[in-house]
Tab-separated table of C-alpha atoms in Angstrom:
chain	number	residue	atom	x	y	z
A	1	MET	CA	77.124	46.596	128.614
A	2	THR	CA	74.755	43.628	128.334
A	3	ALA	CA	71.099	43.685	129.259
A	4	ASP	CA	71.739	41.162	132.074
A	5	ALA	CA	74.337	43.413	133.685
A	6	THR	CA	72.107	46.496	133.705
A	7	PRO	CA	69.650	45.359	136.440
A	8	ALA	CA	72.579	44.318	138.658
A	9	LEU	CA	74.222	47.710	138.220
A	10	VAL	CA	70.948	49.474	139.051
A	11	GLU	CA	70.524	47.280	142.120
A	12	ASP	CA	74.074	48.079	143.299
A	13	ARG	CA	73.403	51.797	142.945
A	14	GLN	CA	70.164	51.497	144.902
A	15	THR	CA	71.765	49.574	147.772
A	16	ALA	CA	74.971	51.681	147.962
A	17	PRO	CA	74.939	54.086	150.929
A	18	GLY	CA	74.394	57.712	150.045
A	19	PRO	CA	76.680	60.564	151.119
A	20	ARG	CA	74.445	61.494	154.085
A	21	VAL	CA	74.544	57.913	155.399
A	22	ARG	CA	78.326	57.817	155.066
A	23	GLU	CA	78.623	61.129	156.932
A	24	ARG	CA	76.423	59.871	159.783
A	25	SER	CA	78.482	56.697	160.115
A	26	ALA	CA	81.802	58.575	159.914
A	27	TYR	CA	81.055	61.029	162.730
A	28	PRO	CA	80.840	58.430	165.550
A	29	ARG	CA	84.245	57.048	164.539
A	30	TYR	CA	85.620	60.577	164.387
A	31	LEU	CA	84.072	61.315	167.807
A	32	ALA	CA	85.519	58.176	169.387
A	33	GLY	CA	88.987	58.934	168.034
A	34	LYS	CA	89.003	62.491	169.386
A	35	VAL	CA	87.692	61.470	172.826
A	36	ALA	CA	90.261	58.671	173.057
A	37	GLY	CA	93.028	61.080	172.100
A	38	ALA	CA	91.888	63.525	174.799
A	39	ALA	CA	91.874	60.751	177.413
A	40	VAL	CA	95.427	59.723	176.498
A	41	SER	CA	96.532	63.366	176.682
A	42	LEU	CA	95.028	63.740	180.161
A	43	LEU	CA	96.858	60.633	181.369
A	44	ALA	CA	100.103	62.001	179.938
A	45	VAL	CA	99.514	65.295	181.775
A	46	LEU	CA	98.858	63.387	185.001
A	47	VAL	CA	102.202	61.584	184.729
A	48	THR	CA	104.085	64.698	183.608
A	49	SER	CA	102.740	66.834	186.449
A	50	PHE	CA	104.124	64.415	189.045
A	51	PHE	CA	107.717	64.317	187.765
A	52	LEU	CA	107.988	67.841	186.333
A	53	PHE	CA	107.579	69.770	189.579
A	54	ARG	CA	109.883	67.491	191.510
A	55	LEU	CA	112.704	69.046	189.498
A	56	ILE	CA	112.105	72.363	191.320
A	57	PRO	CA	114.995	72.966	193.734
A	58	GLY	CA	114.223	73.297	197.425
A	59	ASP	CA	112.805	71.264	200.278
A	60	PRO	CA	109.036	71.844	200.746
A	61	VAL	CA	109.222	70.842	204.407
A	62	LYS	CA	112.009	73.307	205.224
A	63	THR	CA	110.195	76.051	203.327
A	64	MET	CA	107.037	75.444	205.345
A	65	THR	CA	108.916	75.927	208.611
A	66	GLY	CA	109.731	79.490	207.536
A	67	GLY	CA	113.403	79.325	208.501
A	68	ARG	CA	112.645	78.470	212.127
A	69	GLN	CA	114.918	76.187	214.079
A	70	VAL	CA	113.364	72.741	213.686
A	71	SER	CA	114.789	69.486	214.916
A	72	ALA	CA	115.513	66.546	212.651
A	73	GLU	CA	112.722	64.611	214.370
A	74	GLN	CA	110.194	67.328	213.543
A	75	LEU	CA	111.329	67.445	209.907
A	76	ALA	CA	110.981	63.673	209.707
A	77	ALA	CA	107.489	63.903	211.197
A	78	TYR	CA	106.501	66.483	208.567
A	79	ARG	CA	107.834	64.304	205.742
A	80	GLU	CA	105.953	61.301	207.094
A	81	GLU	CA	102.742	63.364	207.384
A	82	PHE	CA	102.855	64.363	203.719
A	83	GLY	CA	104.229	61.042	202.434
A	84	LEU	CA	107.558	62.553	201.355
A	85	ASP	CA	109.489	59.804	203.166
A	86	LEU	CA	108.148	57.137	200.794
A	87	PRO	CA	110.101	55.926	197.747
A	88	LEU	CA	109.420	57.898	194.572
A	89	TRP	CA	107.664	54.998	192.857
A	90	ARG	CA	105.319	54.648	195.832
A	91	GLN	CA	104.562	58.377	195.829
A	92	PHE	CA	103.808	58.140	192.103
A	93	THR	CA	101.420	55.194	192.384
A	94	ASP	CA	99.608	56.787	195.331
A	95	TYR	CA	99.306	60.073	193.448
A	96	CYS	CA	97.920	58.474	190.274
A	97	GLY	CA	95.512	56.245	192.173
A	98	LYS	CA	94.050	59.151	194.142
A	99	ALA	CA	94.050	61.574	191.187
A	100	LEU	CA	91.956	59.193	189.096
A	101	THR	CA	89.275	59.477	191.788
A	102	GLY	CA	89.529	63.291	191.895
A	103	ASP	CA	91.727	63.461	195.005
A	104	PHE	CA	94.892	65.509	194.433
A	105	GLY	CA	96.011	65.315	198.036
A	106	THR	CA	96.375	67.934	200.763
A	107	SER	CA	98.077	71.289	200.306
A	108	TYR	CA	101.285	71.634	202.309
A	109	GLN	CA	100.873	75.317	203.140
A	110	PHE	CA	97.091	75.549	203.548
A	111	ARG	CA	96.588	72.117	205.196
A	112	ALA	CA	93.405	71.752	203.142
A	113	PRO	CA	92.370	69.445	200.277
A	114	VAL	CA	93.709	70.656	196.929
A	115	VAL	CA	90.284	70.240	195.325
A	116	ASP	CA	88.775	72.611	197.902
A	117	LYS	CA	91.393	75.299	197.220
A	118	ILE	CA	90.863	74.995	193.462
A	119	THR	CA	87.076	75.144	193.856
A	120	GLU	CA	87.423	78.230	196.043
A	121	ALA	CA	89.582	80.155	193.545
A	122	LEU	CA	87.941	78.949	190.311
A	123	PRO	CA	84.956	81.386	190.301
A	124	ASN	CA	87.320	84.365	190.554
A	125	THR	CA	89.326	83.149	187.567
A	126	LEU	CA	86.163	82.453	185.559
A	127	LEU	CA	84.914	85.969	186.295
A	128	LEU	CA	88.137	87.508	185.016
A	129	THR	CA	88.734	85.239	182.022
A	130	GLY	CA	85.049	84.997	181.079
A	131	THR	CA	84.640	88.775	180.939
A	132	ALA	CA	87.854	89.214	178.977
A	133	PHE	CA	87.022	86.319	176.630
A	134	VAL	CA	83.614	87.737	175.643
A	135	LEU	CA	85.059	91.204	175.053
A	136	TYR	CA	88.153	90.253	173.041
A	137	THR	CA	86.253	87.688	170.952
A	138	ALA	CA	83.510	90.163	170.021
A	139	LEU	CA	86.043	92.933	169.394
A	140	GLY	CA	88.300	90.687	167.302
A	141	ILE	CA	85.471	89.399	165.109
A	142	PHE	CA	83.962	92.857	164.583
A	143	LEU	CA	87.229	94.586	163.722
A	144	GLY	CA	88.439	91.591	161.695
A	145	THR	CA	85.384	91.646	159.424
A	146	ARG	CA	85.565	95.423	159.013
A	147	SER	CA	89.264	95.298	158.150
A	148	ALA	CA	88.837	92.528	155.591
A	149	TRP	CA	85.873	94.189	153.862
A	150	ARG	CA	87.839	97.438	153.588
A	151	ARG	CA	91.162	95.840	152.799
A	152	GLY	CA	94.011	98.286	152.253
A	153	GLY	CA	92.179	101.261	153.716
A	154	LEU	CA	93.324	103.413	156.594
A	155	GLY	CA	91.148	101.558	159.096
A	156	ASP	CA	92.511	98.186	157.961
A	157	ARG	CA	96.117	99.334	158.294
A	158	VAL	CA	95.537	100.872	161.720
A	159	ASN	CA	93.608	97.870	163.073
A	160	THR	CA	96.099	95.327	161.762
A	161	GLY	CA	99.145	97.250	162.956
A	162	LEU	CA	97.684	97.834	166.425
A	163	ALA	CA	96.618	94.180	166.724
A	164	LEU	CA	100.081	92.926	165.795
A	165	THR	CA	101.741	95.343	168.216
A	166	LEU	CA	99.548	94.489	171.213
A	167	TYR	CA	99.629	90.755	170.475
A	168	SER	CA	103.429	90.829	170.680
A	169	ILE	CA	103.495	92.606	174.067
A	170	PRO	CA	103.928	90.359	177.156
A	171	SER	CA	100.811	90.506	179.296
A	172	PHE	CA	102.699	91.052	182.550
A	173	TRP	CA	104.601	94.037	181.084
A	174	LEU	CA	101.412	95.658	179.832
A	175	GLY	CA	99.771	95.033	183.208
A	176	LEU	CA	102.629	96.724	185.070
A	177	LEU	CA	102.474	99.658	182.655
A	178	LEU	CA	98.739	100.080	183.253
A	179	ILE	CA	99.286	99.992	187.017
A	180	ILE	CA	101.912	102.751	186.767
A	181	VAL	CA	99.782	104.970	184.532
A	182	LEU	CA	96.218	104.322	185.717
A	183	SER	CA	96.661	103.126	189.305
A	184	VAL	CA	99.663	104.985	190.708
A	185	GLY	CA	99.313	107.968	188.396
A	186	ILE	CA	101.883	110.027	186.508
A	187	GLY	CA	102.377	113.738	187.207
A	188	PRO	CA	99.019	115.532	187.173
A	189	LEU	CA	97.240	112.320	186.118
A	190	PRO	CA	95.779	110.772	189.286
A	191	GLY	CA	95.377	107.052	189.933
A	192	LEU	CA	91.936	105.959	188.805
A	193	PHE	CA	91.917	102.232	189.578
A	194	PRO	CA	93.109	99.958	192.400
A	195	THR	CA	96.611	98.547	192.107
A	196	GLY	CA	95.462	95.009	192.829
A	197	GLY	CA	93.129	92.656	194.615
A	198	MET	CA	89.508	91.837	193.927
A	199	GLU	CA	87.734	94.034	196.482
A	200	SER	CA	88.385	96.831	198.936
A	201	GLY	CA	86.466	95.176	201.758
A	202	GLY	CA	83.494	96.328	203.799
A	203	GLU	CA	81.122	96.651	200.840
A	204	GLU	CA	77.799	94.855	200.504
A	205	GLY	CA	75.064	94.475	197.934
A	206	PHE	CA	75.275	96.596	194.789
A	207	ALA	CA	78.199	98.564	196.208
A	208	TYR	CA	80.145	95.292	196.413
A	209	VAL	CA	79.386	94.548	192.739
A	210	LEU	CA	80.635	98.001	191.737
A	211	ASP	CA	83.749	97.541	193.863
A	212	VAL	CA	84.590	94.208	192.195
A	213	ALA	CA	83.926	95.725	188.761
A	214	HIS	CA	86.275	98.601	189.622
A	215	HIS	CA	89.041	96.141	190.511
A	216	LEU	CA	88.254	94.097	187.395
A	217	VAL	CA	88.881	96.867	184.856
A	218	LEU	CA	92.675	96.812	184.556
A	219	PRO	CA	93.214	93.016	184.437
A	220	VAL	CA	90.410	92.675	181.876
A	221	VAL	CA	91.842	95.501	179.749
A	222	THR	CA	95.238	93.780	179.883
A	223	LEU	CA	93.847	90.448	178.690
A	224	VAL	CA	91.641	92.011	176.002
A	225	ALA	CA	94.483	94.161	174.636
A	226	VAL	CA	96.842	91.190	174.349
A	227	GLU	CA	94.371	88.590	173.069
A	228	TYR	CA	91.986	90.331	170.664
A	229	GLY	CA	94.619	90.685	167.956
A	230	GLN	CA	94.780	86.965	167.201
A	231	THR	CA	91.010	86.742	166.674
A	232	LEU	CA	91.097	89.839	164.476
A	233	LEU	CA	93.893	88.492	162.264
A	234	VAL	CA	92.334	85.025	161.849
A	235	THR	CA	88.883	86.474	161.074
A	236	ARG	CA	90.367	88.953	158.604
A	237	SER	CA	92.375	86.262	156.813
A	238	ALA	CA	89.416	83.858	156.584
A	239	LEU	CA	87.095	86.556	155.250
A	240	LEU	CA	89.643	87.648	152.639
A	241	ASP	CA	89.745	84.041	151.387
A	242	GLU	CA	85.942	84.048	151.028
A	243	MET	CA	85.616	87.413	149.300
A	244	GLY	CA	86.684	86.064	145.926
A	245	SER	CA	84.162	83.203	145.952
A	246	ASP	CA	81.637	82.824	143.134
A	247	TYR	CA	78.618	82.759	145.439
A	248	LEU	CA	79.387	86.285	146.646
A	249	THR	CA	79.581	87.503	143.046
A	250	THR	CA	76.210	85.850	142.392
A	251	ALA	CA	74.699	87.483	145.483
A	252	ARG	CA	75.878	90.904	144.334
A	253	ALA	CA	74.575	90.234	140.814
A	254	LYS	CA	71.122	89.610	142.298
A	255	GLY	CA	71.132	93.164	143.619
A	256	LEU	CA	71.852	92.483	147.310
A	257	ARG	CA	73.391	95.333	149.243
A	258	ASP	CA	77.090	95.031	150.025
A	259	ASP	CA	76.434	95.047	153.782
A	260	LEU	CA	73.858	92.271	153.399
A	261	VAL	CA	76.243	90.159	151.322
A	262	ARG	CA	78.859	90.473	154.036
A	263	ARG	CA	76.596	89.684	157.007
A	264	ARG	CA	74.483	86.885	155.503
A	265	HIS	CA	76.915	85.133	153.187
A	266	ALA	CA	80.597	85.955	153.645
A	267	VAL	CA	80.942	86.223	157.430
A	268	PRO	CA	79.121	82.954	158.394
A	269	ASN	CA	81.393	80.901	156.128
A	270	ALA	CA	84.514	82.794	157.169
A	271	LEU	CA	83.793	82.147	160.855
A	272	LEU	CA	84.612	78.421	160.616
A	273	PRO	CA	88.321	78.873	161.493
A	274	THR	CA	87.373	81.518	164.046
A	275	VAL	CA	85.060	79.083	165.864
A	276	THR	CA	87.966	76.696	166.309
A	277	LEU	CA	90.148	79.556	167.554
A	278	ILE	CA	87.447	80.624	170.032
A	279	PHE	CA	87.412	77.207	171.717
A	280	ILE	CA	91.203	77.018	171.800
A	281	ASN	CA	91.475	80.541	173.223
A	282	LEU	CA	88.924	79.743	175.919
A	283	GLY	CA	91.056	76.922	177.276
A	284	ARG	CA	94.311	78.800	176.746
A	285	THR	CA	93.032	81.900	178.535
A	286	VAL	CA	92.237	79.908	181.684
A	287	ALA	CA	95.751	78.435	181.638
A	288	GLY	CA	97.518	81.609	180.583
A	289	VAL	CA	96.046	83.989	183.156
A	290	ILE	CA	98.773	83.167	185.704
A	291	LEU	CA	100.909	86.232	184.978
A	292	VAL	CA	97.998	88.672	184.870
A	293	GLU	CA	96.517	87.407	188.145
A	294	THR	CA	99.933	87.581	189.786
A	295	VAL	CA	100.598	91.160	188.617
A	296	PHE	CA	97.186	92.377	189.808
A	297	SER	CA	97.062	90.167	192.939
A	298	TRP	CA	93.805	88.678	191.682
A	299	PRO	CA	92.744	85.799	194.001
A	300	GLY	CA	92.225	83.199	191.282
A	301	LEU	CA	93.882	80.027	190.076
A	302	GLY	CA	96.832	81.927	188.607
A	303	GLY	CA	97.674	83.649	191.866
A	304	LEU	CA	97.222	80.381	193.722
A	305	PHE	CA	99.611	78.661	191.317
A	306	TYR	CA	102.256	81.331	191.941
A	307	GLN	CA	101.883	80.875	195.707
A	308	ALA	CA	102.187	77.114	195.356
A	309	LEU	CA	105.336	77.372	193.237
A	310	SER	CA	107.083	79.530	195.830
A	311	VAL	CA	107.001	76.738	198.466
A	312	PRO	CA	106.900	74.434	196.376
A	313	ASP	CA	103.521	73.045	197.428
A	314	LEU	CA	103.696	69.920	195.271
A	315	PRO	CA	100.096	68.641	195.619
A	316	LEU	CA	98.639	72.083	194.890
A	317	VAL	CA	101.015	72.725	191.977
A	318	GLN	CA	100.234	69.320	190.473
A	319	GLY	CA	96.488	69.798	190.854
A	320	LEU	CA	96.513	73.266	189.297
A	321	PHE	CA	98.775	72.155	186.453
A	322	PHE	CA	96.341	69.336	185.689
A	323	VAL	CA	93.385	71.765	185.710
A	324	PHE	CA	95.165	74.190	183.347
A	325	ALA	CA	96.174	71.421	180.942
A	326	ALA	CA	92.744	69.784	181.127
A	327	ALA	CA	91.082	73.098	180.199
A	328	VAL	CA	93.203	73.349	177.042
A	329	ILE	CA	92.670	69.699	176.112
A	330	LEU	CA	88.921	69.899	176.742
A	331	MET	CA	88.470	73.035	174.640
A	332	ASN	CA	90.581	71.603	171.795
A	333	THR	CA	88.477	68.440	171.858
A	334	LEU	CA	85.221	70.435	171.825
A	335	ALA	CA	86.528	72.423	168.857
A	336	ASP	CA	87.310	69.173	167.045
A	337	LEU	CA	83.800	67.863	167.792
A	338	VAL	CA	81.964	71.038	166.768
A	339	TYR	CA	83.882	71.659	163.554
A	340	PRO	CA	82.407	68.672	161.625
A	341	LEU	CA	78.918	69.946	162.495
A	342	LEU	CA	79.815	73.188	160.719
A	343	ASP	CA	81.758	71.517	157.900
A	344	PRO	CA	80.869	67.783	157.491
A	345	ARG	CA	83.877	67.203	155.204
A	346	VAL	CA	86.184	67.236	158.257
A	347	ALA	CA	84.818	63.932	159.618
A	348	ARG	CA	85.131	62.042	156.317
């Protein structure tokens, strides 16, 4: 290398962007790509929700009349009221135009705006899914770390086997089983919990809170039992991958207690895949609570969706389907956005 080339090489090295600069410039592009992908997914869900539920057999107008004798003129008036007499392409354009402004139409059976019905039922679903989500996430992480750190022991085998068994059980079947055993009662075992609903009625103040909590027990237990296993297995697998790392050997060589090595070093790094799973589960739980709410007659979005399907109440079904899909898409997008903050290599 000549003497003249050396200053130029030094100058190039000084002006070249460092790794931190490259990471800062890469994240906005990564962010824009993920947000754009989520927007395209939402538009695809909007289109799919319109055509998918029109494949359901049955006439919504005839279902709404409840089998009563109705003249052809009255049926035609109903179809005109709800826009069902318009060509399909016109119904589709009207639906998309209104949905983009947050208007999903009027429910056939409730004669109320779909957004109002969703807003009314949403807090009940959030109470159920939020309680279950906190419990099964905490339980899965705790048992997953304990199982991995004591790999091969009796506790690990019991926890893993039980998690796999419960995770494979359909939620509606487990819910029905809990109702039979703990609500109806078997033999000398009396029923301890309500068979369904959210409240008994007539309670106020703290007594009302206790009544709702009493009704909440069985559906929450059902969701926790079915869902905690996935978090446990992912946390256990991630921690097992970390346990052979050199930095843990160095920490032990410095004289740190085994419990301290696990809590301060191994678990934080092993939680990266679990964080992604937590976001995904949060969106999936909101969308997947339909069966549990239906079994326990819980007045949330899942029960409302089942009612809408039985008509079929097309505007309400379409609106709820969009909300369920949007929850999954939103949580997946948030997971994608948070992960590079925990591991910057993802955005490169």
